[in-house]
mmCIF file of C-alpha atoms in Angstrom:
data_model
loop_
_atom_site.group_PDB
_atom_site.id
_atom_site.type_symbol
_atom_site.label_atom_id
_atom_site.label_comp_id
_atom_site.label_asym_id
_atom_site.label_seq_id
_atom_site.Cartn_x
_atom_site.Cartn_y
_atom_site.Cartn_z
ATOM 1 C CA UNK A 725 8.209 -29.330 -80.396
ATOM 2 C CA UNK A 726 9.273 -32.798 -80.893
ATOM 3 C CA UNK A 727 8.585 -34.373 -84.600
ATOM 4 C CA UNK A 728 6.396 -36.930 -83.178
ATOM 5 C CA UNK A 729 4.154 -34.543 -81.456
ATOM 6 C CA UNK A 730 0.645 -33.971 -82.869
ATOM 7 C CA UNK A 731 -0.480 -30.489 -83.181
ATOM 8 C CA UNK A 732 -3.602 -29.822 -80.892
ATOM 9 C CA UNK A 733 -2.471 -33.112 -78.336
ATOM 10 C CA UNK A 734 -0.804 -32.607 -75.255
ATOM 11 C CA UNK A 735 1.816 -35.281 -74.012
ATOM 12 C CA UNK A 736 0.334 -38.247 -72.503
ATOM 13 C CA UNK A 737 1.014 -38.545 -68.675
ATOM 14 C CA UNK A 738 2.568 -41.542 -67.165
ATOM 15 C CA UNK A 739 -1.247 -42.730 -66.008
ATOM 16 C CA UNK A 740 -2.285 -42.615 -69.635
ATOM 17 C CA UNK A 741 0.651 -44.621 -70.795
ATOM 18 C CA UNK A 742 -0.051 -47.345 -68.539
ATOM 19 C CA UNK A 743 -3.881 -47.434 -69.282
ATOM 20 C CA UNK A 744 -2.875 -47.620 -72.886
ATOM 21 C CA UNK A 745 -0.313 -50.309 -72.475
ATOM 22 C CA UNK A 746 -3.045 -52.419 -70.744
ATOM 23 C CA UNK A 747 -5.620 -52.084 -73.371
ATOM 24 C CA UNK A 748 -2.628 -53.205 -76.152
ATOM 25 C CA UNK A 749 -2.013 -55.782 -74.121
ATOM 26 C CA UNK A 750 -5.430 -57.238 -73.604
ATOM 27 C CA UNK A 751 -6.081 -56.845 -77.449
ATOM 28 C CA UNK A 752 -3.064 -59.033 -78.227
ATOM 29 C CA UNK A 753 -4.670 -61.642 -75.881
ATOM 30 C CA UNK A 754 -7.861 -61.662 -77.580
ATOM 31 C CA UNK A 755 -6.230 -61.857 -80.968
ATOM 32 C CA UNK A 756 -3.924 -64.607 -80.064
ATOM 33 C CA UNK A 757 -7.033 -66.836 -78.822
ATOM 34 C CA UNK A 758 -9.019 -65.991 -81.918
ATOM 35 C CA UNK A 759 -6.179 -67.240 -84.357
ATOM 36 C CA UNK A 760 -5.349 -70.533 -82.619
ATOM 37 C CA UNK A 761 -7.992 -73.296 -83.843
ATOM 38 C CA UNK A 762 -8.828 -75.686 -81.419
ATOM 39 C CA UNK A 763 -8.868 -74.132 -77.997
ATOM 40 C CA UNK A 764 -11.995 -73.749 -75.742
ATOM 41 C CA UNK A 765 -13.354 -71.373 -73.667
ATOM 42 C CA UNK A 766 -11.330 -72.505 -70.585
ATOM 43 C CA UNK A 767 -8.235 -71.838 -72.368
ATOM 44 C CA UNK A 768 -9.378 -68.638 -73.748
ATOM 45 C CA UNK A 769 -10.052 -67.768 -70.286
ATOM 46 C CA UNK A 770 -6.839 -68.827 -69.016
ATOM 47 C CA UNK A 771 -5.057 -66.817 -71.633
ATOM 48 C CA UNK A 772 -6.946 -63.479 -70.778
ATOM 49 C CA UNK A 773 -6.388 -63.872 -67.147
ATOM 50 C CA UNK A 774 -2.544 -64.566 -67.779
ATOM 51 C CA UNK A 775 -2.186 -61.107 -69.676
ATOM 52 C CA UNK A 776 -0.640 -58.569 -67.814
ATOM 53 C CA UNK A 777 -2.946 -55.477 -66.745
ATOM 54 C CA UNK A 778 -1.328 -52.278 -66.115
ATOM 55 C CA UNK A 779 -3.146 -49.243 -65.704
ATOM 56 C CA UNK A 780 -4.300 -46.923 -63.047
ATOM 57 C CA UNK A 781 -7.940 -45.780 -62.832
ATOM 58 C CA UNK A 782 -9.257 -42.178 -62.537
ATOM 59 C CA UNK A 783 -10.726 -43.584 -59.111
ATOM 60 C CA UNK A 784 -7.183 -44.625 -57.783
ATOM 61 C CA UNK A 785 -5.775 -41.147 -58.701
ATOM 62 C CA UNK A 786 -8.764 -39.454 -56.809
ATOM 63 C CA UNK A 787 -7.830 -41.812 -53.682
ATOM 64 C CA UNK A 788 -4.286 -40.633 -54.044
ATOM 65 C CA UNK A 789 -5.242 -36.732 -53.995
ATOM 66 C CA UNK A 790 -7.875 -37.383 -51.160
ATOM 67 C CA UNK A 791 -5.026 -39.228 -48.883
ATOM 68 C CA UNK A 792 -2.698 -36.103 -49.917
ATOM 69 C CA UNK A 793 -5.459 -33.870 -49.049
ATOM 70 C CA UNK A 794 -6.073 -35.686 -45.773
ATOM 71 C CA UNK A 795 -2.407 -35.278 -44.896
ATOM 72 C CA UNK A 796 -2.090 -31.942 -45.737
ATOM 73 C CA UNK A 797 -5.233 -31.059 -43.498
ATOM 74 C CA UNK A 798 -3.895 -32.796 -40.971
ATOM 75 C CA UNK A 799 -0.954 -31.033 -40.776
ATOM 76 C CA UNK A 800 -2.577 -27.851 -41.072
ATOM 77 C CA UNK A 801 -4.393 -28.613 -38.055
ATOM 78 C CA UNK A 802 -1.646 -29.904 -36.019
ATOM 79 C CA UNK A 803 0.104 -26.262 -36.939
ATOM 80 C CA UNK A 804 -3.228 -24.421 -36.178
ATOM 81 C CA UNK A 805 -2.953 -26.386 -32.685
ATOM 82 C CA UNK A 806 0.788 -25.865 -32.130
ATOM 83 C CA UNK A 807 -0.237 -22.144 -32.690
ATOM 84 C CA UNK A 808 -2.947 -21.836 -30.654
ATOM 85 C CA UNK A 809 -1.020 -23.916 -27.485
ATOM 86 C CA UNK A 810 1.816 -21.158 -27.909
ATOM 87 C CA UNK A 811 -0.564 -18.069 -28.189
ATOM 88 C CA UNK A 812 -2.571 -19.446 -25.355
ATOM 89 C CA UNK A 813 1.001 -19.761 -23.172
ATOM 90 C CA UNK A 814 1.858 -16.462 -23.953
ATOM 91 C CA UNK A 815 -1.275 -14.999 -22.860
ATOM 92 C CA UNK A 816 -1.124 -16.516 -19.924
ATOM 93 C CA UNK A 817 2.499 -15.288 -19.209
ATOM 94 C CA UNK A 818 1.401 -11.877 -20.148
ATOM 95 C CA UNK A 819 -1.366 -12.143 -17.500
ATOM 96 C CA UNK A 820 0.806 -13.700 -15.205
ATOM 97 C CA UNK A 821 3.537 -10.754 -15.504
ATOM 98 C CA UNK A 822 0.884 -7.886 -15.641
ATOM 99 C CA UNK A 823 -0.580 -9.520 -12.252
ATOM 100 C CA UNK A 824 2.842 -9.270 -10.767
ATOM 101 C CA UNK A 825 3.314 -5.663 -11.871
ATOM 102 C CA UNK A 826 -0.052 -4.948 -10.246
ATOM 103 C CA UNK A 827 0.725 -6.193 -7.224
ATOM 104 C CA UNK A 828 4.241 -4.515 -6.897
ATOM 105 C CA UNK A 829 2.307 -1.260 -7.867
ATOM 106 C CA UNK A 830 -0.317 -1.652 -5.281
ATOM 107 C CA UNK A 831 2.423 -2.239 -2.392
ATOM 108 C CA UNK A 832 4.354 0.787 -3.568
ATOM 109 C CA UNK A 833 1.445 2.826 -3.513
ATOM 110 C CA UNK A 834 0.037 1.388 -0.074
ATOM 111 C CA UNK A 835 3.657 2.121 1.097
ATOM 112 C CA UNK A 836 3.875 5.682 -0.417
ATOM 113 C CA UNK A 837 0.176 6.451 1.263
ATOM 114 C CA UNK A 838 1.727 5.349 4.531
ATOM 115 C CA UNK A 839 4.650 7.103 4.101
ATOM 116 C CA UNK A 840 2.551 10.350 3.032
ATOM 117 C CA UNK A 841 0.174 9.757 6.006
ATOM 118 C CA UNK A 842 3.142 9.477 8.635
ATOM 119 C CA UNK A 843 4.739 12.770 7.112
ATOM 120 C CA UNK A 844 1.328 14.553 7.268
ATOM 121 C CA UNK A 845 0.866 13.535 10.873
ATOM 122 C CA UNK A 846 4.557 14.435 11.795
ATOM 123 C CA UNK A 847 3.960 18.043 10.218
ATOM 124 C CA UNK A 848 0.561 18.290 11.964
ATOM 125 C CA UNK A 849 2.518 17.750 15.474
ATOM 126 C CA UNK A 850 4.939 19.936 14.624
ATOM 127 C CA UNK A 851 2.574 22.738 13.408
ATOM 128 C CA UNK A 852 0.597 22.139 16.458
ATOM 129 C CA UNK A 853 3.573 22.203 18.647
ATOM 130 C CA UNK A 854 4.556 25.713 17.132
ATOM 131 C CA UNK A 855 1.096 27.012 17.649
ATOM 132 C CA UNK A 856 1.112 26.225 21.039
ATOM 133 C CA UNK A 857 4.612 27.763 21.376
ATOM 134 C CA UNK A 858 3.348 30.922 19.559
ATOM 135 C CA UNK A 859 0.326 30.704 21.845
ATOM 136 C CA UNK A 860 2.459 30.366 25.115
ATOM 137 C CA UNK A 861 2.206 33.490 26.779
ATOM 138 C CA UNK A 862 5.408 35.464 27.891
ATOM 139 C CA UNK A 863 5.178 36.301 31.554
ATOM 140 C CA UNK A 864 7.351 39.433 32.864
ATOM 141 C CA UNK A 865 9.740 38.808 35.694
ATOM 142 C CA UNK A 866 8.007 40.683 37.865
ATOM 143 C CA UNK A 867 4.837 40.841 40.255
ATOM 144 C CA UNK A 868 2.396 41.430 37.954
ATOM 145 C CA UNK A 869 4.038 38.523 35.658
ATOM 146 C CA UNK A 870 4.077 36.189 38.527
ATOM 147 C CA UNK A 871 0.512 36.485 39.421
ATOM 148 C CA UNK A 872 -0.545 35.980 35.773
ATOM 149 C CA UNK A 873 1.459 32.677 35.428
ATOM 150 C CA UNK A 874 0.183 31.469 38.672
ATOM 151 C CA UNK A 875 -3.364 32.245 37.450
ATOM 152 C CA UNK A 876 -2.825 30.591 34.511
ATOM 153 C CA UNK A 877 -1.964 27.352 36.412
ATOM 154 C CA UNK A 878 -4.652 27.839 38.878
ATOM 155 C CA UNK A 879 -6.960 27.815 36.259
ATOM 156 C CA UNK A 880 -5.395 24.490 34.717
ATOM 157 C CA UNK A 881 -5.713 22.926 37.706
ATOM 158 C CA UNK A 882 -9.044 24.084 38.926
ATOM 159 C CA UNK A 883 -7.710 26.211 41.731
ATOM 160 C CA UNK A 884 -10.258 29.335 42.202
ATOM 161 C CA UNK A 885 -8.556 32.724 42.782
ATOM 162 C CA UNK A 886 -8.489 36.324 41.155
ATOM 163 C CA UNK A 887 -5.662 38.757 40.377
ATOM 164 C CA UNK A 888 -6.775 41.053 42.824
ATOM 165 C CA UNK A 889 -7.368 38.462 45.630
ATOM 166 C CA UNK A 890 -3.386 37.249 45.407
ATOM 167 C CA UNK A 891 -1.935 40.790 45.038
ATOM 168 C CA UNK A 892 -4.241 42.425 48.133
ATOM 169 C CA UNK A 893 -2.683 39.196 50.109
ATOM 170 C CA UNK A 894 0.773 39.604 48.433
ATOM 171 C CA UNK A 895 1.186 42.895 49.610
ATOM 172 C CA UNK A 896 0.278 42.370 53.009
ATOM 173 C CA UNK A 897 2.219 39.711 53.618
ATOM 174 C CA UNK A 898 5.424 40.421 51.632
ATOM 175 C CA UNK A 899 5.065 43.876 50.145
ATOM 176 C CA UNK A 900 6.029 41.856 46.845
ATOM 177 C CA UNK A 901 9.240 40.439 48.098
ATOM 178 C CA UNK A 902 9.826 37.061 47.104
ATOM 179 C CA UNK A 903 12.640 36.510 49.523
ATOM 180 C CA UNK A 904 10.610 37.949 52.847
ATOM 181 C CA UNK A 905 10.846 35.817 55.972
ATOM 182 C CA UNK A 906 9.291 36.164 59.247
ATOM 183 C CA UNK A 907 11.768 35.528 61.899
ATOM 184 C CA UNK A 908 9.862 36.321 64.724
ATOM 185 C CA UNK A 909 6.363 34.964 64.812
ATOM 186 C CA UNK A 910 5.224 31.427 66.414
ATOM 187 C CA UNK A 911 6.231 29.905 63.118
ATOM 188 C CA UNK A 912 9.759 31.081 63.482
ATOM 189 C CA UNK A 913 9.866 30.070 67.060
ATOM 190 C CA UNK A 914 8.695 26.478 66.108
ATOM 191 C CA UNK A 915 11.551 26.075 63.547
ATOM 192 C CA UNK A 916 9.530 26.883 60.235
ATOM 193 C CA UNK A 917 9.595 30.315 59.541
ATOM 194 C CA UNK A 918 6.895 31.949 56.905
ATOM 195 C CA UNK A 919 8.594 32.511 53.592
ATOM 196 C CA UNK A 920 8.081 34.085 50.329
ATOM 197 C CA UNK A 921 5.448 36.440 48.896
ATOM 198 C CA UNK A 922 2.460 34.645 50.486
ATOM 199 C CA UNK A 923 4.618 33.873 53.967
ATOM 200 C CA UNK A 924 4.397 30.143 53.606
ATOM 201 C CA UNK A 925 5.839 27.671 55.997
ATOM 202 C CA UNK A 926 7.858 24.681 54.485
ATOM 203 C CA UNK A 927 5.385 22.126 55.590
ATOM 204 C CA UNK A 928 2.654 23.715 54.032
ATOM 205 C CA UNK A 929 4.306 24.273 50.788
ATOM 206 C CA UNK A 930 5.415 20.774 50.675
ATOM 207 C CA UNK A 931 1.524 19.550 51.190
ATOM 208 C CA UNK A 932 0.108 21.907 48.565
ATOM 209 C CA UNK A 933 2.850 22.045 46.151
ATOM 210 C CA UNK A 934 1.521 22.115 42.424
ATOM 211 C CA UNK A 935 2.517 19.861 39.954
ATOM 212 C CA UNK A 936 4.507 21.785 37.399
ATOM 213 C CA UNK A 937 5.871 24.485 39.314
ATOM 214 C CA UNK A 938 9.238 24.535 41.099
ATOM 215 C CA UNK A 939 10.045 22.734 44.657
ATOM 216 C CA UNK A 940 12.025 25.739 45.868
ATOM 217 C CA UNK A 941 9.915 27.925 48.287
ATOM 218 C CA UNK A 942 11.719 30.993 47.064
ATOM 219 C CA UNK A 943 10.259 30.699 43.462
ATOM 220 C CA UNK A 944 7.355 33.233 43.330
ATOM 221 C CA UNK A 945 5.282 31.270 41.032
ATOM 222 C CA UNK A 946 5.433 28.087 42.853
ATOM 223 C CA UNK A 947 4.893 30.214 46.455
ATOM 224 C CA UNK A 948 1.946 31.919 45.075
ATOM 225 C CA UNK A 949 0.239 28.683 43.393
ATOM 226 C CA UNK A 950 1.057 26.880 46.643
ATOM 227 C CA UNK A 951 -0.415 29.384 48.853
ATOM 228 C CA UNK A 952 -3.512 29.870 46.828
ATOM 229 C CA UNK A 953 -4.140 25.853 46.811
ATOM 230 C CA UNK A 954 -3.897 25.891 50.665
ATOM 231 C CA UNK A 955 -6.456 28.739 51.072
ATOM 232 C CA UNK A 956 -8.827 27.083 48.495
ATOM 233 C CA UNK A 957 -8.776 24.021 51.048
ATOM 234 C CA UNK A 958 -9.159 26.217 53.961
ATOM 235 C CA UNK A 959 -11.266 29.115 53.125
ATOM 236 C CA UNK A 960 -12.561 28.211 49.756
ATOM 237 C CA UNK A 961 -10.269 30.806 47.757
ATOM 238 C CA UNK A 962 -7.519 32.822 48.398
ATOM 239 C CA UNK A 963 -9.994 35.604 47.748
ATOM 240 C CA UNK A 964 -11.685 34.975 51.109
ATOM 241 C CA UNK A 965 -8.535 35.581 52.806
ATOM 242 C CA UNK A 966 -8.109 38.931 54.410
ATOM 243 C CA UNK A 967 -5.797 38.502 57.192
ATOM 244 C CA UNK A 968 -2.944 36.497 58.482
ATOM 245 C CA UNK A 969 -3.709 32.567 57.558
#
């Protein structure tokens, strides 16, 4: 502690020093006026007015504090506004990024769904083909197999006829020989011999040929089916034929 300090008193602030100097100056001026005889009131006033006054009031100090506080508040407000703007921009950017990510995810999901649907459709088609192939009958390469295959074709095409009707006419016409040919009847004499299991001439075979069968008149299934188609047109069914037709 300085030797000029007084116990129990804090050091004077700069504002306090200025205030004390002002009071001292005023006191000195007043004393000078009192000690000089012959001066009037106006002179005294001029003396007082001329005395320098240098002090700071508590109100002035408060105004400085208020200005400082106002500046501090404005700075804080500007900082908060900047933070709020930055937060808003960040939120907008995050929302945009999220929307773009969702859009991409939706597009990928749609593409995957379409690919899955296409794959499922292809699998279904393959399975259907496999089932159809599995259900497709295997016909023996003999008279029984030829008749059965022809009957299935006739059924699909709406051509009437039965196994017995086909068999009985085949046995009467060719005894079951697919290469049989009649070279002596009127058809042969006219240049169109009867051929095959059901002894069909070429013009009749051509006219009543059934799609899906061979175009070769000697083919057993094609011969039977064309003859049955002709008999259905002329006689109602091959079952109604009991003699040469």
